[in-house]
PDB file of C-alpha atoms in Angstrom:
ATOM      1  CA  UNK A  84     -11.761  11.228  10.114  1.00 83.00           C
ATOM      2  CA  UNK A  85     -12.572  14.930  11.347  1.00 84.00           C
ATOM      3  CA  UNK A  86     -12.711  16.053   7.419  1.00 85.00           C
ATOM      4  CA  UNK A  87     -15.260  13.371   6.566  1.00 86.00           C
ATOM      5  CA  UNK A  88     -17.329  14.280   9.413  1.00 87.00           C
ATOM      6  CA  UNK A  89     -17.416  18.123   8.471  1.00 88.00           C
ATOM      7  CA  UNK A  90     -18.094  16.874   4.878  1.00 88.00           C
ATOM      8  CA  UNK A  91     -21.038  14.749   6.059  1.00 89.00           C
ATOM      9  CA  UNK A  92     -22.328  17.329   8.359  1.00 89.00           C
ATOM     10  CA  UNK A  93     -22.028  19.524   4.998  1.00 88.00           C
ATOM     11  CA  UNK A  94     -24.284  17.196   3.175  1.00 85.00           C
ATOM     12  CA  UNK A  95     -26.735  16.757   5.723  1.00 85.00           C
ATOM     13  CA  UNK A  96     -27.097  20.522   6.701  1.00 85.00           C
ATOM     14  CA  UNK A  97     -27.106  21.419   2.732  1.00 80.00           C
ATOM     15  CA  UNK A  98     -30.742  20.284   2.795  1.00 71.00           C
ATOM     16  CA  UNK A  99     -32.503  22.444   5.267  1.00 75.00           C
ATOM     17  CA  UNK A 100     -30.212  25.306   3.588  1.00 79.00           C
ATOM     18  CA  UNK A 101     -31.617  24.922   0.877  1.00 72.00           C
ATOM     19  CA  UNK A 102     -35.207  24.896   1.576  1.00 71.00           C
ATOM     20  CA  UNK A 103     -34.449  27.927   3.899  1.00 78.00           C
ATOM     21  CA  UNK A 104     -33.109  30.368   1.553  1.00 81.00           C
ATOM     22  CA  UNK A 105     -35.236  29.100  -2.107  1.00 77.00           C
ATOM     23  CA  UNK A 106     -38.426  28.225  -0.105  1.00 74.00           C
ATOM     24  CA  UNK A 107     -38.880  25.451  -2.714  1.00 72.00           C
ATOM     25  CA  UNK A 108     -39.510  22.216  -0.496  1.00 72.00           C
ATOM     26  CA  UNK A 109     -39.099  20.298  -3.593  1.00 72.00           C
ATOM     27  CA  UNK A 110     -35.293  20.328  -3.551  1.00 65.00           C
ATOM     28  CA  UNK A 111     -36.025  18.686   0.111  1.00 66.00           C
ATOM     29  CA  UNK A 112     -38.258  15.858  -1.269  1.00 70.00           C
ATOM     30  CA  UNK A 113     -36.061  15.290  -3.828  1.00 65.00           C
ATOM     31  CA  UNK A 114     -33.049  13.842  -1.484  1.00 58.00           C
ATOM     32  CA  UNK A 115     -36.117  12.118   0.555  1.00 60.00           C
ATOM     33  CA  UNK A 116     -38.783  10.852  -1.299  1.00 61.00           C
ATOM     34  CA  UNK A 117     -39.577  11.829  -5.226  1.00 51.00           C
ATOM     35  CA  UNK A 118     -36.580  10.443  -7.171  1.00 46.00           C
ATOM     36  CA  UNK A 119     -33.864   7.629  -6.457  1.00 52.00           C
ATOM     37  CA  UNK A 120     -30.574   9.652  -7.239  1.00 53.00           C
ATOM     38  CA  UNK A 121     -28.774  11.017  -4.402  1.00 65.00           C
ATOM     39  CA  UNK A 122     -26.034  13.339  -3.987  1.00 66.00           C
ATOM     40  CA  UNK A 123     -23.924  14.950  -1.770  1.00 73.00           C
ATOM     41  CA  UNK A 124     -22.680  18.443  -0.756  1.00 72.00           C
ATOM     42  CA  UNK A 125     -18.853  18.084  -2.058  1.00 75.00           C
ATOM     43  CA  UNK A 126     -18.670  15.605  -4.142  1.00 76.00           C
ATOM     44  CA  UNK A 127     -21.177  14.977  -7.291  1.00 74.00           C
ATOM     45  CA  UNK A 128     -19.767  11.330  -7.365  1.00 77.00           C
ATOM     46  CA  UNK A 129     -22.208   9.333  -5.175  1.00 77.00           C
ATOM     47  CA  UNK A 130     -19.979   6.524  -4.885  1.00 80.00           C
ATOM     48  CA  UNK A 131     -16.882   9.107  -3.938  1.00 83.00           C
ATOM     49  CA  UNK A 132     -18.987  10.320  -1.329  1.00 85.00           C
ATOM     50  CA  UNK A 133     -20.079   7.292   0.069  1.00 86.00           C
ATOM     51  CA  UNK A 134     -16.990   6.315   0.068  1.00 86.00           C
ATOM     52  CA  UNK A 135     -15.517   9.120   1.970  1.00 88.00           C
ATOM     53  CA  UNK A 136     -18.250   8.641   4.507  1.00 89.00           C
ATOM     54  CA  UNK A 137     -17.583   5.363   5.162  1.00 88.00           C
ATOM     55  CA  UNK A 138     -13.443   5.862   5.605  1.00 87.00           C
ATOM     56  CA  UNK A 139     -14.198   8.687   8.210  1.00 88.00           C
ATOM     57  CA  UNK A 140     -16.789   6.604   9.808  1.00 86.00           C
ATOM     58  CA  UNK A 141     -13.778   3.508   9.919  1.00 83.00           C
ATOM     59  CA  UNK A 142     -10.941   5.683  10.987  1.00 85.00           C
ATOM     60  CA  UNK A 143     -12.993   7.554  13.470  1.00 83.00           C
ATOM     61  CA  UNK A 144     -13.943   3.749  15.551  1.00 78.00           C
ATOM     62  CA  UNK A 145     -10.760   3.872  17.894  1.00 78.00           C
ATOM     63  CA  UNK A 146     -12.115   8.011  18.389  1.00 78.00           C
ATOM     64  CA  UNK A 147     -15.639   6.004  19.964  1.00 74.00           C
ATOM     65  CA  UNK A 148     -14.001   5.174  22.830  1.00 75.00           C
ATOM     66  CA  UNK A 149     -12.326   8.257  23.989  1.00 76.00           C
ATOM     67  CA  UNK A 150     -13.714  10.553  27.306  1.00 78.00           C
ATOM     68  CA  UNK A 151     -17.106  11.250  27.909  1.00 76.00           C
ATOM     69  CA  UNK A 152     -17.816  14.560  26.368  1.00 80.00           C
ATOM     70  CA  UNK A 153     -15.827  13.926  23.059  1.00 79.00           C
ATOM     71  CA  UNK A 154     -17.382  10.484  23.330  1.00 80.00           C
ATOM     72  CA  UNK A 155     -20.917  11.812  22.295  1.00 83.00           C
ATOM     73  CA  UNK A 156     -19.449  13.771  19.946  1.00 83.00           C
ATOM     74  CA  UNK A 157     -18.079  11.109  17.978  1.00 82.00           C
ATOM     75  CA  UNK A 158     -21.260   8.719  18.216  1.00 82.00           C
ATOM     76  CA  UNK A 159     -23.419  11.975  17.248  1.00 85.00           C
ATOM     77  CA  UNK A 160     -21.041  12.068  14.114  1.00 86.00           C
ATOM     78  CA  UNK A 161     -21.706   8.417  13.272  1.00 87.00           C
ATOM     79  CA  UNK A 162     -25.143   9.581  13.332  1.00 89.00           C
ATOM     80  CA  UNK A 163     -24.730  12.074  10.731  1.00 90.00           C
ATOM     81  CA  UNK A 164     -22.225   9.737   8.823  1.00 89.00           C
ATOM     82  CA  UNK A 165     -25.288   7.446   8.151  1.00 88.00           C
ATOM     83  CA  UNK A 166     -27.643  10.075   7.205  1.00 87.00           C
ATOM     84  CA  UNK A 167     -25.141  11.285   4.767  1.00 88.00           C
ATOM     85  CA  UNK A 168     -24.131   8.132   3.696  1.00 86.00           C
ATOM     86  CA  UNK A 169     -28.114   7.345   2.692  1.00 83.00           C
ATOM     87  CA  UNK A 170     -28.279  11.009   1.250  1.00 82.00           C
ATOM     88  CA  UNK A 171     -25.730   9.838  -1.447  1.00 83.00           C
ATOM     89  CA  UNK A 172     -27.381   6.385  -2.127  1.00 79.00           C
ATOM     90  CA  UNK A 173     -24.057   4.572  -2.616  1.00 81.00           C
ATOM     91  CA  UNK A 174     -24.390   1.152  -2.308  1.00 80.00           C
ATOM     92  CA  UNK A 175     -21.209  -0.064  -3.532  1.00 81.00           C
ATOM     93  CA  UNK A 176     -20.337   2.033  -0.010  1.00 84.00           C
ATOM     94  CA  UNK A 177     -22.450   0.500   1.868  1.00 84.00           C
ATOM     95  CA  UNK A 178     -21.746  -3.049   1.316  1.00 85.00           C
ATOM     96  CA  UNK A 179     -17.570  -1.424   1.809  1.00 83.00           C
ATOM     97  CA  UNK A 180     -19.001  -0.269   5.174  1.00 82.00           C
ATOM     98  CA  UNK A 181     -20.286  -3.685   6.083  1.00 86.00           C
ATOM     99  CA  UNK A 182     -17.359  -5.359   4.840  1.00 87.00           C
ATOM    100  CA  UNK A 183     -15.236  -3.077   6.596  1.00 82.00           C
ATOM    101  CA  UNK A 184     -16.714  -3.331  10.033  1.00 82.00           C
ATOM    102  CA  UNK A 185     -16.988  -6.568   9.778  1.00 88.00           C
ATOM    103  CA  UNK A 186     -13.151  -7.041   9.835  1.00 85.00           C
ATOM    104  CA  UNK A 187     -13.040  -4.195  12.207  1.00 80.00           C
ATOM    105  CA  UNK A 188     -15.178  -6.144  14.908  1.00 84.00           C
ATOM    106  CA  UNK A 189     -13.709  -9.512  14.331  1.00 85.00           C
ATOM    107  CA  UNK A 190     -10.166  -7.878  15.317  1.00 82.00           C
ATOM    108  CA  UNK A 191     -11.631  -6.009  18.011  1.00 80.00           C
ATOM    109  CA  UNK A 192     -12.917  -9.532  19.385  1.00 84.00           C
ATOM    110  CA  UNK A 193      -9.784 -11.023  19.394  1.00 83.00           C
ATOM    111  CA  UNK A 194      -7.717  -8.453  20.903  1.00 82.00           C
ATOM    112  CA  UNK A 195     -10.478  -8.155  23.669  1.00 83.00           C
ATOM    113  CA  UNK A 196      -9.400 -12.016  23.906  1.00 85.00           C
ATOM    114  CA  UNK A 197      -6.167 -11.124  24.442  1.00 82.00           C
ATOM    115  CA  UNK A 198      -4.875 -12.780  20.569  1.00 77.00           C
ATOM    116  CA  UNK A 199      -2.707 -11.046  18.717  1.00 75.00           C
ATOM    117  CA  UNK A 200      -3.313 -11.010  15.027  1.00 68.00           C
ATOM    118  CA  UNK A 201      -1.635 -12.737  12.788  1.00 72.00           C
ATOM    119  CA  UNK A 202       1.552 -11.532  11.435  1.00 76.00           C
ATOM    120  CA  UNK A 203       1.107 -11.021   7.369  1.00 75.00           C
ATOM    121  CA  UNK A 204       4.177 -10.039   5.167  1.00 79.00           C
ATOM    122  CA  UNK A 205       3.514  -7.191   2.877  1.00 81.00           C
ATOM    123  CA  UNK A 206       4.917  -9.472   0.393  1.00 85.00           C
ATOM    124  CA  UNK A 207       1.983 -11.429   0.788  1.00 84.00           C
ATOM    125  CA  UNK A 208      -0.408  -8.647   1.341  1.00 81.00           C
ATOM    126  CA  UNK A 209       1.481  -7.298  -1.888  1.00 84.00           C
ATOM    127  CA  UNK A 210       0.820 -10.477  -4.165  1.00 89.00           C
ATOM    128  CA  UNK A 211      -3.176 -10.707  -2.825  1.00 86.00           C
ATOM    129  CA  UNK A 212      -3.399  -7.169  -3.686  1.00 82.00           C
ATOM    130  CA  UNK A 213      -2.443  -7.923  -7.696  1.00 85.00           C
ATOM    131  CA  UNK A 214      -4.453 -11.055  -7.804  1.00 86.00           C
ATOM    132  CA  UNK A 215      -7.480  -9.457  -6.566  1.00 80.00           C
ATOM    133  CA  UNK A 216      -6.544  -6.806  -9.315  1.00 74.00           C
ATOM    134  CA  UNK A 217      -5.638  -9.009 -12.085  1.00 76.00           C
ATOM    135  CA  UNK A 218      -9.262 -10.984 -11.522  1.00 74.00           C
ATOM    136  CA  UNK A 219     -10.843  -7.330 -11.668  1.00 66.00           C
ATOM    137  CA  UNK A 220      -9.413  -6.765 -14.611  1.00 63.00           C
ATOM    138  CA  UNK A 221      -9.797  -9.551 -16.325  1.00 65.00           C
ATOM    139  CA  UNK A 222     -13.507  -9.446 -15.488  1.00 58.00           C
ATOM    140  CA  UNK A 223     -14.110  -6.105 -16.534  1.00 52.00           C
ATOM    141  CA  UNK A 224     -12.860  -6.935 -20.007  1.00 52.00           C
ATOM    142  CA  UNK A 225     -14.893 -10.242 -20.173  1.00 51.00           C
ATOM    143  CA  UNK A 226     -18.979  -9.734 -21.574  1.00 49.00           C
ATOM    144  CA  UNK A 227     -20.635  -8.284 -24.412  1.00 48.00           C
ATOM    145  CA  UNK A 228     -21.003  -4.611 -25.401  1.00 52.00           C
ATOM    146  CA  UNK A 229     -24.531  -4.950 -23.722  1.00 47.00           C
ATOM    147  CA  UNK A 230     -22.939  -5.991 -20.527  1.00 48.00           C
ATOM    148  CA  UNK A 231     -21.348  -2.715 -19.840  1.00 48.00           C
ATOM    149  CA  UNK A 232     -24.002  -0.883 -19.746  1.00 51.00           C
ATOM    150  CA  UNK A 233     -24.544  -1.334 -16.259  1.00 56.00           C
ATOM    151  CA  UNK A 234     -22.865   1.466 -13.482  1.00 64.00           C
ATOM    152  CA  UNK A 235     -21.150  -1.518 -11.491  1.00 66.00           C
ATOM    153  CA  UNK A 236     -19.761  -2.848 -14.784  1.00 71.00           C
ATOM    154  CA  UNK A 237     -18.643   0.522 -16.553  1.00 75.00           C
ATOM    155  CA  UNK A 238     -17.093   1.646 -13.456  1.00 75.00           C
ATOM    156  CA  UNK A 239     -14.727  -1.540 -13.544  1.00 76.00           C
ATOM    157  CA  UNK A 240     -13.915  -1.263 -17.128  1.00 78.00           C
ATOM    158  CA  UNK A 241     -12.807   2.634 -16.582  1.00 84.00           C
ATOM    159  CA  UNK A 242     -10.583   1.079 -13.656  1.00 83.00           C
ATOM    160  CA  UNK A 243      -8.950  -1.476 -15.629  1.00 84.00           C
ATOM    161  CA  UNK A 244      -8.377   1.093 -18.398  1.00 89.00           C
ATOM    162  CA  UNK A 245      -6.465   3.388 -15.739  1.00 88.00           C
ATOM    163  CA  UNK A 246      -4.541   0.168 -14.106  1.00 86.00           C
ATOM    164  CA  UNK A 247      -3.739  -0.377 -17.799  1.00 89.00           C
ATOM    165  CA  UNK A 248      -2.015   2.763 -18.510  1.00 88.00           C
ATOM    166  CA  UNK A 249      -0.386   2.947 -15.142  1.00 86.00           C
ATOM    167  CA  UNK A 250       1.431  -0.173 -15.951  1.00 87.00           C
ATOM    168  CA  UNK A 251       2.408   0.434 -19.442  1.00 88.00           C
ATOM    169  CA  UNK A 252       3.644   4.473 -18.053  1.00 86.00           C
ATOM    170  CA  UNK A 253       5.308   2.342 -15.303  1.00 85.00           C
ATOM    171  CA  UNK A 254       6.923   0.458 -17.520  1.00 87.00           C
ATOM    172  CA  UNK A 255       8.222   3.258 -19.753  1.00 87.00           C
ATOM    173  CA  UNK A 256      10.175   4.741 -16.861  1.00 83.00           C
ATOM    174  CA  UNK A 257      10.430   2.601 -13.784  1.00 80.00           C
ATOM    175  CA  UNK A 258      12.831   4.078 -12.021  1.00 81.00           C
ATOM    176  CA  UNK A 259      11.389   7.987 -12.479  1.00 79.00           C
ATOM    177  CA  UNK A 260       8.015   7.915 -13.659  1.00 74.00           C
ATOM    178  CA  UNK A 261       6.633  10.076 -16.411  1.00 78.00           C
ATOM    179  CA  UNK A 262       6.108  13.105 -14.623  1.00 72.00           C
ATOM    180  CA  UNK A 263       2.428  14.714 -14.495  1.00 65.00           C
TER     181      UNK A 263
END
């Protein structure tokens, strides 16, 4: 959580830097206003880095509610979380994020309730986890050429491509692996 805070604050303090030691103000306007792409200060992966923001931003919730004075420290991160998390312009991260807290709150309420959660086998978290992939993958590969053109679309093809190879390595040498 602590990493992906330092790696937001990064991002968000790269911006001034930069402006500071080029003196060109366009670098500035291009994260805020002139163009649409994004980026961040460690990764050049937009989605990555959304990504990343978004994980420290989830595994830094129970760090919300600790003492006063590290309190405000955490809820100034968040701050800085969402700058950086606009900065990159990942959407795919932001609709994670929603999803995400979403779940987050909705156990929150029912422990505040005083419900436990229901109890789910990893067997069963095991077999939704290879459906969801299978339907991924089978999606990817469905469409014309012209169909994955698009980022959204691309990026799930590459995906399915690596699942691919990870099986068939996997099942080369189940027991061992194939080394690097």
């Amino acid at each position: 959580a602590l990493s992906g805070l330092l790696a937001a604050a990064a991002s968000v303090v790269a911006v001034p830097i930069t402006y500071l030691t080029t003196g060109d103000f366009n670098e500035v306007l291009r994260y805020v206003v002139i163009t649409r792409s994004r980026g961040s200060f460690h990764l050049h992966d937009v989605n990555a880095a959304g990504s990343h923001y978004i994980l420290a931003g989830l595994l830094s919730l129970p760090f919300a509610r600790t003492p006063a004075p590290a309190q405000v420290w955490w809820r100034a991160g968040y701050l800085v979380l969402v700058v950086a998390l606009w900065m990159s312009g990942s959407r795919a991260a932001w609709v994670a994020g929603a999803l995400g807290m979403a779940v987050w709150w909705a156990a929150h309420q029912r422990a505040a309730r005083g419900r436990h959660l229901p109890a789910v086998s990893t067997r069963v978290l095991a077999i939704v986890a290879m459906v969801v992939l299978v339907a991924l993958t089978a999606s990817a590969r469905l469409g014309t050429e012209s169909a994955s053109s698009g980022s959204a679309i691309r990026s799930l093809a590459i995906r399915a491509e690596f699942l691919d190879t990870s099986l068939r390595m996997w099942a080369t040498s189940p027991a061992l692996g194939v080394g690097v």
